[in-house]
């Protein structure tokens, strides 16, 4: 089934001039719980249907219901740049199985031998899927699945592992327990048949959340006080992304430009979070990059593509929240000035500089957006992206 919808695109006004990119805000339908965006601008997630909920593929205003293989529930968690979707589906009231949607058809990827359930959390352009599945011993292990069956990626020595992200080279990232401590996770990278422990980065636990085609890895580090920090791992070098001053910072996605999106809180309350964009070594509040006159506060950012489009969730009030797409505003090209124009421009700039020096009030800086506490800004729950925000109002939408 396909549905055609019209997007609501609020007007925007120019903000204070600055080096940061500016974004327009597109409000998506409230019934589309989007979870991922690809380089074509397509999105996937879950939407309500009579008697259940189904995964969808959103393409240029068209919403395609991906079905549920005869069951009532499916959920799209990730999609490739060529429009393949993975997630989980519960056909005929069985436990959930990972699926791959490609070429207009949803295919059940099954389970590991002797296992009962599986889930897909990442997919690349060749149709390789990562996620997790139960084993015959009822343990949960990271998997690599697709057209060639399902492979158990093992663990770092513990009982549990999750595959969360995959790039086009087939490299998988995720988290695994190790040794005899079932509560401690380490981030890993799986490539060429080997699972490599990335360590704890100085914390009590670490989790890898995504990997781009350049091999850059993003994730989270949790310290002994249960404070969550985010990292970017590039060729053996770890960069901590910073925070907005609060207790929780989490990453959701990275594009091939090395730009990262996620959320960070201003205090110990998860509801104080704002979505962020990490670019060029800076952690930027997305609410400083959109027109505040629109009245929406971006609470989290779930995905970013190579065109710098961002998928997130925003709220107008604590009870009115929607999925949103942020699109970068490209300034028009400036013609090359001639000599007289350059001379006149120099005079104007000189006068402007003197005026600014005389009347400097700090207005050249982008104003800090007003913080809001948004109790219903939670995106659709993702089963194994850790650490997850606290539950409570996880799926409350306007």
Coordinates of C-alpha atoms in Angstrom, one line a residue:
X1 CA 0.0 0.0 0.0
X2 CA 1.3 3.5 -0.9
X3 CA 0.1 6.8 0.7
X4 CA 0.8 10.2 -0.8
X5 CA 1.3 13.0 1.8
X6 CA 2.0 16.7 1.7
X7 CA 4.8 17.9 4.0
X8 CA 4.3 21.0 6.2
X9 CA 7.3 23.3 5.6
X10 CA 7.3 26.4 7.9
X11 CA 8.7 29.6 6.7
X12 CA 12.1 30.6 7.9
X13 CA 13.9 33.9 8.5
X14 CA 17.6 34.6 8.3
X15 CA 19.5 34.2 11.5
X16 CA 22.5 36.1 12.8
X17 CA 25.3 35.7 10.4
X18 CA 27.9 33.2 11.4
X19 CA 30.1 30.3 10.3
X20 CA 27.6 27.6 11.2
X21 CA 25.3 26.1 8.5
X22 CA 21.6 27.1 8.8
X23 CA 18.7 24.8 8.4
X24 CA 15.1 24.9 7.4
X25 CA 12.7 22.7 9.4
X26 CA 10.2 20.3 7.7
X27 CA 7.5 18.9 10.0
X28 CA 6.7 15.3 9.1
X29 CA 3.3 13.7 9.8
X30 CA 2.8 12.8 13.5
X31 CA 1.9 9.2 12.6
X32 CA 5.3 8.5 10.9
X33 CA 7.7 7.4 13.6
X34 CA 10.9 7.8 11.6
X35 CA 14.1 6.2 12.7
X36 CA 16.6 6.6 9.8
X37 CA 17.4 8.6 6.7
X38 CA 19.6 7.7 3.7
X39 CA 21.6 9.7 1.1
X40 CA 18.5 9.8 -1.2
X41 CA 16.5 11.5 1.6
X42 CA 14.4 8.3 2.0
X43 CA 13.3 7.4 5.6
X44 CA 12.1 4.3 7.4
X45 CA 10.5 3.6 10.8
X46 CA 7.1 2.5 11.9
X47 CA 3.5 3.7 11.3
X48 CA 0.2 2.6 12.7
X49 CA -2.1 0.4 10.6
X50 CA -5.5 -1.2 11.5
X51 CA -4.8 -3.9 14.1
X52 CA -1.0 -3.2 14.4
X53 CA 2.0 -1.3 13.2
X54 CA 4.1 -1.7 10.0
X55 CA 7.5 -0.6 8.8
X56 CA 7.4 2.0 6.1
X57 CA 9.6 3.5 3.3
X58 CA 9.2 7.2 2.8
X59 CA 10.3 8.5 -0.6
X60 CA 9.6 12.1 -1.8
X61 CA 6.2 12.3 -0.1
X62 CA 5.2 8.7 -0.9
X63 CA 4.8 6.3 2.1
X64 CA 5.0 2.6 1.2
X65 CA 3.7 0.2 3.8
X66 CA 6.2 -2.7 3.9
X67 CA 3.8 -5.1 5.5
X68 CA 4.5 -7.7 8.1
X69 CA 4.7 -11.1 6.3
X70 CA 1.2 -12.0 7.4
X71 CA 1.6 -10.8 11.0
X72 CA 0.5 -7.5 12.6
X73 CA 3.9 -5.9 13.6
X74 CA 7.0 -4.8 11.8
X75 CA 9.5 -2.0 12.4
X76 CA 12.1 -0.5 10.1
X77 CA 15.3 0.4 12.0
X78 CA 17.8 1.1 9.2
X79 CA 18.0 1.6 5.4
X80 CA 20.8 1.6 2.9
X81 CA 21.5 4.4 0.4
X82 CA 19.8 2.3 -2.4
X83 CA 16.6 1.9 -0.4
X84 CA 16.9 -1.5 1.3
X85 CA 15.4 -1.6 4.8
X86 CA 16.0 -3.9 7.8
X87 CA 14.4 -4.2 11.1
X88 CA 12.2 -6.8 12.8
X89 CA 8.9 -8.5 11.9
X90 CA 6.7 -10.8 13.9
X91 CA 5.0 -13.0 11.3
X92 CA 2.1 -15.2 12.3
X93 CA 2.5 -14.4 16.0
X94 CA 6.0 -15.8 16.2
X95 CA 8.9 -14.1 18.0
X96 CA 10.4 -11.2 16.0
X97 CA 12.8 -12.0 13.1
X98 CA 15.2 -9.8 11.2
X99 CA 14.0 -8.9 7.7
X100 CA 15.4 -7.4 4.6
X101 CA 13.2 -5.4 2.3
X102 CA 14.6 -5.0 -1.2
X103 CA 13.1 -4.8 -4.7
X104 CA 9.6 -4.4 -3.3
X105 CA 9.7 -7.6 -1.3
X106 CA 10.2 -8.2 2.5
X107 CA 12.2 -11.4 3.3
X108 CA 12.4 -13.1 6.7
X109 CA 16.1 -13.6 7.5
X110 CA 15.4 -16.3 10.0
X111 CA 17.5 -17.0 13.1
X112 CA 20.7 -18.7 14.2
X113 CA 20.6 -22.5 14.4
X114 CA 18.5 -23.4 17.4
X115 CA 17.6 -19.8 18.2
X116 CA 14.1 -18.3 18.3
X117 CA 14.5 -14.6 17.5
X118 CA 16.6 -12.0 15.6
X119 CA 16.6 -8.3 14.7
X120 CA 18.2 -6.2 12.0
X121 CA 19.7 -2.9 13.1
X122 CA 22.0 -1.9 10.1
X123 CA 22.1 -2.6 6.4
X124 CA 24.5 -1.7 3.6
X125 CA 24.2 -1.2 -0.1
X126 CA 25.0 -4.9 -0.8
X127 CA 22.2 -6.1 1.4
X128 CA 24.4 -7.2 4.3
X129 CA 22.5 -6.9 7.6
X130 CA 23.8 -6.7 11.1
X131 CA 21.9 -6.9 14.4
X132 CA 21.5 -9.7 16.9
X133 CA 19.9 -13.1 17.3
X134 CA 19.5 -15.7 20.0
X135 CA 21.5 -18.8 19.9
X136 CA 20.6 -22.4 20.8
X137 CA 22.0 -21.7 24.3
X138 CA 19.6 -18.7 24.6
X139 CA 22.4 -16.1 24.4
X140 CA 22.2 -13.0 22.3
X141 CA 25.0 -12.6 19.7
X142 CA 25.8 -10.1 17.0
X143 CA 25.1 -11.3 13.5
X144 CA 25.9 -10.7 9.9
X145 CA 23.1 -11.8 7.6
X146 CA 21.7 -11.3 4.1
X147 CA 21.4 -13.3 0.9
X148 CA 24.1 -15.8 2.1
X149 CA 22.4 -16.8 5.4
X150 CA 23.1 -15.7 8.9
X151 CA 26.5 -15.8 10.6
X152 CA 27.2 -15.6 14.4
X153 CA 29.9 -13.0 15.0
X154 CA 30.6 -14.3 18.5
X155 CA 31.5 -12.1 21.4
X156 CA 34.6 -10.6 23.1
X157 CA 34.6 -13.4 25.6
X158 CA 31.2 -12.7 27.3
X159 CA 27.8 -14.1 26.7
X160 CA 26.2 -11.1 24.9
X161 CA 26.9 -9.0 21.8
X162 CA 25.0 -6.7 19.5
X163 CA 25.8 -5.6 16.0
X164 CA 24.4 -2.1 15.6
X165 CA 26.1 -0.4 12.5
X166 CA 27.6 -1.6 9.2
X167 CA 29.3 0.2 6.3
X168 CA 29.5 -0.7 2.7
X169 CA 32.7 -2.7 3.2
X170 CA 30.8 -5.0 5.6
X171 CA 32.6 -3.8 8.7
X172 CA 30.3 -4.1 11.7
X173 CA 30.3 -2.2 15.0
X174 CA 28.5 -2.8 18.2
X175 CA 29.0 -3.8 21.8
X176 CA 29.9 -7.0 23.6
X177 CA 30.3 -8.2 27.2
X178 CA 33.7 -9.7 28.0
X179 CA 35.2 -11.9 30.7
X180 CA 33.0 -12.9 33.6
X181 CA 31.3 -9.5 34.1
X182 CA 27.9 -9.7 32.3
X183 CA 27.2 -6.0 33.0
X184 CA 30.3 -4.5 31.3
X185 CA 30.3 -3.8 27.6
X186 CA 33.1 -2.8 25.3
X187 CA 32.7 -1.3 21.8
X188 CA 33.9 -3.5 19.0
X189 CA 34.7 -3.4 15.3
X190 CA 34.2 -6.7 13.3
X191 CA 36.1 -6.9 10.0
X192 CA 37.7 -9.7 8.0
X193 CA 36.3 -12.3 10.4
X194 CA 37.8 -10.8 13.5
X195 CA 36.0 -8.9 16.3
X196 CA 38.4 -6.3 17.8
X197 CA 37.8 -4.8 21.2
X198 CA 38.1 -1.0 21.1
X199 CA 38.4 -0.8 24.9
X200 CA 36.5 1.3 27.4
X201 CA 38.1 4.7 26.6
X202 CA 38.6 5.4 30.2
X203 CA 35.1 4.6 31.3
X204 CA 33.3 1.7 32.9
X205 CA 31.7 0.6 29.6
X206 CA 31.6 1.6 25.9
X207 CA 29.2 1.0 23.0
X208 CA 29.8 1.6 19.3
X209 CA 26.7 3.0 17.6
X210 CA 27.7 3.5 13.9
X211 CA 30.4 3.4 11.3
X212 CA 30.8 5.3 8.0
X213 CA 32.4 4.2 4.8
X214 CA 35.7 5.9 5.9
X215 CA 35.8 3.6 8.9
X216 CA 35.1 6.3 11.5
X217 CA 33.2 4.9 14.5
X218 CA 30.9 6.7 16.9
X219 CA 29.6 5.6 20.2
X220 CA 29.2 6.2 23.9
X221 CA 31.3 5.8 27.0
X222 CA 29.6 5.4 30.4
X223 CA 31.7 6.2 33.5
X224 CA 31.3 4.8 37.0
X225 CA 28.8 7.5 37.9
X226 CA 26.6 6.5 35.0
X227 CA 27.4 9.7 33.1
X228 CA 27.3 9.1 29.4
X229 CA 29.8 10.7 27.0
X230 CA 30.1 10.4 23.2
X231 CA 33.2 9.6 21.1
X232 CA 34.4 9.6 17.5
X233 CA 37.1 7.0 16.8
X234 CA 39.2 7.6 13.7
X235 CA 42.2 5.5 12.7
X236 CA 43.1 4.7 16.3
X237 CA 42.5 8.2 17.6
X238 CA 39.6 8.9 20.0
X239 CA 37.9 12.3 20.2
X240 CA 35.4 13.0 22.9
X241 CA 32.6 15.2 21.4
X242 CA 31.8 17.3 24.5
X243 CA 28.4 18.0 25.9
X244 CA 25.9 20.8 26.8
X245 CA 26.8 20.5 30.5
X246 CA 24.4 17.7 31.5
X247 CA 24.7 14.0 32.4
X248 CA 23.7 12.4 29.2
X249 CA 25.2 12.7 25.7
X250 CA 24.4 10.1 23.0
X251 CA 25.3 9.7 19.3
X252 CA 22.9 8.3 16.8
X253 CA 24.5 8.6 13.3
X254 CA 27.6 9.6 11.3
X255 CA 27.8 10.5 7.6
X256 CA 30.7 10.1 5.2
X257 CA 31.8 13.7 5.9
X258 CA 32.5 12.7 9.5
X259 CA 29.6 14.8 10.8
X260 CA 27.8 13.3 13.9
X261 CA 24.3 13.8 15.3
X262 CA 22.7 12.9 18.6
X263 CA 21.5 14.6 21.7
X264 CA 23.0 16.1 24.9
X265 CA 21.4 17.3 28.1
X266 CA 21.8 20.6 30.0
X267 CA 21.5 18.9 33.4
X268 CA 20.8 15.6 35.0
X269 CA 17.3 15.4 33.5
X270 CA 17.0 13.5 30.2
X271 CA 14.1 15.8 29.3
X272 CA 16.5 18.8 29.1
X273 CA 18.2 17.4 26.0
X274 CA 18.7 19.2 22.7
X275 CA 19.7 17.6 19.4
X276 CA 23.3 18.3 18.3
X277 CA 25.4 18.4 15.2
X278 CA 29.1 17.7 15.6
X279 CA 31.1 19.1 12.7
X280 CA 34.6 20.6 12.3
X281 CA 35.5 19.8 15.9
X282 CA 32.5 21.7 17.3
X283 CA 29.4 20.4 19.1
X284 CA 26.5 22.6 17.9
X285 CA 23.0 22.9 19.3
X286 CA 20.7 22.3 16.4
X287 CA 18.3 24.9 17.9
X288 CA 20.9 27.6 17.2
X289 CA 20.8 26.6 13.5
X290 CA 17.1 26.9 12.9
X291 CA 14.8 29.9 13.1
X292 CA 13.6 30.2 16.8
X293 CA 10.5 32.1 15.5
X294 CA 9.2 28.7 14.3
X295 CA 8.6 27.8 17.9
X296 CA 10.0 24.2 17.6
X297 CA 12.7 22.8 19.9
X298 CA 14.8 20.0 18.3
X299 CA 15.2 17.5 21.2
X300 CA 17.2 14.8 19.4
X301 CA 18.8 14.0 16.0
X302 CA 18.6 10.4 14.8
X303 CA 20.2 10.5 11.4
X304 CA 22.3 12.6 9.0
X305 CA 23.1 11.9 5.3
X306 CA 25.9 13.1 3.0
X307 CA 23.7 16.0 1.9
X308 CA 23.7 17.1 5.5
X309 CA 19.9 16.5 5.9
X310 CA 19.1 15.6 9.5
X311 CA 16.3 13.5 10.8
X312 CA 15.2 14.4 14.3
X313 CA 12.3 14.9 16.7
X314 CA 11.1 18.3 17.8
X315 CA 8.5 19.7 20.1
X316 CA 6.4 22.9 20.1
X317 CA 5.2 22.2 23.7
X318 CA 5.8 19.3 26.0
X319 CA 2.7 17.6 24.5
X320 CA 3.1 18.5 20.8
X321 CA 6.1 16.6 19.2
X322 CA 6.8 15.5 15.7
X323 CA 9.4 13.9 13.6
X324 CA 11.3 16.6 11.6
X325 CA 13.7 16.9 8.8
X326 CA 16.3 19.7 8.8
X327 CA 17.6 20.8 5.4
X328 CA 20.7 22.9 5.0
X329 CA 20.2 26.3 3.5
X330 CA 22.7 26.8 0.6
X331 CA 23.5 30.5 0.2
X332 CA 23.4 31.8 -3.4
X333 CA 26.7 32.3 -5.1
X334 CA 28.3 35.7 -4.8
X335 CA 29.5 37.2 -8.1
X336 CA 33.1 38.1 -8.3
X337 CA 33.3 41.9 -7.7
X338 CA 35.2 44.2 -10.0
X339 CA 37.8 46.7 -8.8
X340 CA 35.5 49.7 -8.1
X341 CA 33.1 47.4 -6.3
X342 CA 35.9 46.0 -4.2
X343 CA 37.1 49.4 -3.3
X344 CA 33.6 50.5 -2.2
X345 CA 33.2 47.3 -0.3
X346 CA 36.5 48.0 1.5
X347 CA 35.3 51.4 2.6
X348 CA 31.9 50.0 3.8
X349 CA 33.6 47.2 5.7
X350 CA 36.0 49.7 7.3
X351 CA 33.2 51.9 8.5
X352 CA 31.3 48.9 9.7
X353 CA 34.2 47.6 11.7
X354 CA 34.7 51.0 13.4
X355 CA 31.0 51.1 14.2
X356 CA 31.0 47.6 15.6
X357 CA 34.1 48.4 17.7
X358 CA 32.4 51.5 19.1
X359 CA 29.1 49.7 19.9
X360 CA 30.2 46.2 20.5
X361 CA 27.4 44.3 22.4
X362 CA 28.2 40.7 21.5
X363 CA 25.4 40.6 18.9
X364 CA 27.8 39.0 16.4
X365 CA 27.5 35.8 18.4
X366 CA 24.6 33.5 17.7
X367 CA 22.2 33.7 20.7
X368 CA 21.9 30.6 22.9
X369 CA 18.5 29.0 22.4
X370 CA 16.1 28.8 25.2
X371 CA 16.2 25.5 26.9
X372 CA 12.9 23.6 27.2
X373 CA 12.0 20.5 29.1
X374 CA 10.4 18.1 26.7
X375 CA 8.9 15.1 28.2
X376 CA 7.4 13.7 25.0
X377 CA 10.2 14.2 22.6
X378 CA 11.4 10.6 22.7
X379 CA 11.9 9.0 19.3
X380 CA 10.7 5.4 18.6
X381 CA 12.6 3.1 20.9
X382 CA 15.7 1.4 19.5
X383 CA 16.3 -1.9 21.2
X384 CA 20.1 -2.0 21.3
X385 CA 21.4 1.5 20.9
X386 CA 23.0 1.9 24.4
X387 CA 22.8 3.7 26.6
X388 CA 19.2 4.4 25.8
X389 CA 17.3 7.4 27.3
X390 CA 15.1 6.4 30.3
X391 CA 11.7 5.0 29.5
X392 CA 8.5 6.5 30.6
X393 CA 7.0 8.6 27.8
X394 CA 9.0 6.8 25.1
X395 CA 6.3 6.8 22.4
X396 CA 4.0 9.7 23.4
X397 CA 3.3 11.7 20.3
X398 CA 1.0 14.6 19.6

